[in-house]
C-alpha atoms as one frame of an Amber mdcrd trajectory, in Angstrom:
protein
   0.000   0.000   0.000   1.113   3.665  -0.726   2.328   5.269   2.580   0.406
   8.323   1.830  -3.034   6.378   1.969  -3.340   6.356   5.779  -6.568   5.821
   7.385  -6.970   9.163   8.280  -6.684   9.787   4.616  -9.229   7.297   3.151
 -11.777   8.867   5.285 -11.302  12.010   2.807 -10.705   9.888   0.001 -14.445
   8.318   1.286 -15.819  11.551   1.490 -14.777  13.059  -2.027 -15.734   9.818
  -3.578 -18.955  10.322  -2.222 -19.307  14.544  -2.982 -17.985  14.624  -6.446
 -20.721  11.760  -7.233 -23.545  13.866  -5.141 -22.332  17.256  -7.154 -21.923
  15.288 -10.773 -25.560  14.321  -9.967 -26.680  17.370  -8.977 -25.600  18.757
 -12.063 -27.730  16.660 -14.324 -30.393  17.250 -11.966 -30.250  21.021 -12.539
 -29.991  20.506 -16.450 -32.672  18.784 -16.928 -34.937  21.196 -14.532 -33.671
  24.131 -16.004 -34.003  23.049 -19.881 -29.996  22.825 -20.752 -30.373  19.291
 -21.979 -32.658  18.217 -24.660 -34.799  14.836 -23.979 -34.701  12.030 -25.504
 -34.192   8.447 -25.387 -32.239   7.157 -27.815 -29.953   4.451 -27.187 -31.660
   3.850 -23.969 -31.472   0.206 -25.137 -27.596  -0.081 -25.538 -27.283   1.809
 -22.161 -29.217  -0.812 -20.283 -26.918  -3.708 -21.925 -24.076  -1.664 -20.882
 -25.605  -0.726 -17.637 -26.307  -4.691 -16.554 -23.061  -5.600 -17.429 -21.297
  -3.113 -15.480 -23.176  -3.554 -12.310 -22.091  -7.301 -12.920 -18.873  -6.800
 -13.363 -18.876  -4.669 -10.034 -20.861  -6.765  -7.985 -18.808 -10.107  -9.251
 -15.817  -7.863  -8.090 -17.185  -6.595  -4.833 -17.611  -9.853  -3.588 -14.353
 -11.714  -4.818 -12.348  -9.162  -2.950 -14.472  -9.257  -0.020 -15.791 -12.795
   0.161 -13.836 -15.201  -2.443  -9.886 -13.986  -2.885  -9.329 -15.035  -5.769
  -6.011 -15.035  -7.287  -6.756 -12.650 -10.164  -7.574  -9.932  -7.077  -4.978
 -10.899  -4.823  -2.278 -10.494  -8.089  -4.444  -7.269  -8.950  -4.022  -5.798
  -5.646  -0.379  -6.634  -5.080  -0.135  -4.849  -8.869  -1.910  -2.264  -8.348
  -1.033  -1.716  -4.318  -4.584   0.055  -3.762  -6.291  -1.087   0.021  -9.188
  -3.363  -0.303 -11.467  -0.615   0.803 -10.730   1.559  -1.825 -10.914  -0.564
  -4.530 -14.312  -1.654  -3.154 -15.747   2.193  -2.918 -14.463   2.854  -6.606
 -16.386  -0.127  -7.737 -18.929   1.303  -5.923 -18.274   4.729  -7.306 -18.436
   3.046 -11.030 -21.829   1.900 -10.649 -23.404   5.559  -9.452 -21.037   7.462
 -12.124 -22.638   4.677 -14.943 -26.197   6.269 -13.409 -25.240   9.669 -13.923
 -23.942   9.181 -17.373 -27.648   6.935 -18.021 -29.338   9.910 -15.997 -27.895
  12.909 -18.555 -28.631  11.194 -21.587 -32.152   9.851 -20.622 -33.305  12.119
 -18.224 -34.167   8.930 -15.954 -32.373   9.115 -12.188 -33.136   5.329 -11.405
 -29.719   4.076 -12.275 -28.158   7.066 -10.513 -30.053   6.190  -7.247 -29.636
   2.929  -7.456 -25.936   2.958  -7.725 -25.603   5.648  -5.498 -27.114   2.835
  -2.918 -24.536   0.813  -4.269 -21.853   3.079  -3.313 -23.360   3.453   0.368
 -23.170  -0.118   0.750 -19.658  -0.466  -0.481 -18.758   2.040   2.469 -20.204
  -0.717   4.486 -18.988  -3.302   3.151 -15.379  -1.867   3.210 -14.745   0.168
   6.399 -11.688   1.934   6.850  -9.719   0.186   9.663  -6.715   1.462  11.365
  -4.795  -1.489  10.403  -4.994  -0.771   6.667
């Protein structure tokens, strides 16, 4: 692990993760109320696709580095040298930026909120310990 990423830090880290996904969504909130963004809905078809895959991608990841170690996670992390619980908030964080993308195209905050509750549980699931 990086000796900057102390767990003092992640609780920042936590806690931008978590803002700059509030603000991003805020943002397409106000464009839409305000009339910036044209609606529509095309390719709302190829956005769900791409939307069910990524959410099982991150879910199948969530749980191999919580529950199953696997050895592609355990070679990924030793790569990669990110903690556990940060990998598992930007998984987290991939799912409610996928809603935001789905929300300012579609106009259709469903994806956002549910990966934003995504995101909330991976702060759960992956609590920042003073041992990391």
């Amino acid at each position: 692990m990086a000796p900057w990423l102390t767990p003092d830090r992640l609780h920042g880290i936590r806690s931008v993760i978590l803002g700059l996904t509030l603000f991003v969504g805020l943002l397409v909130w106000v464009s839409f109320s305000v009339g910036l963004v044209p609606q529509g809905t095309h390719l709302v078809t190829k956005l769900r696709a791409v939307g069910i895959m990524t959410w099982l991608y991150a879910i199948v990841q969530i749980l191999d580095i919580k529950v199953l170690h696997s050895r592609f996670v355990q070679r990924r992390r030793t790569v990669s040298r990110i903690p556990e619980v940060l990998e598992g908030w930007l998984l987290g964080q991939m799912i409610a930026w996928f809603g935001i993308a789905y929300y300012g195209l579609t106009d259709d905050a469903s994806w956002f909120a549910a990966g934003l509750g995504l995101l909330l549980v991976s702060f759960a699931a992956f609590p920042v310990r003073r041992e990391t």
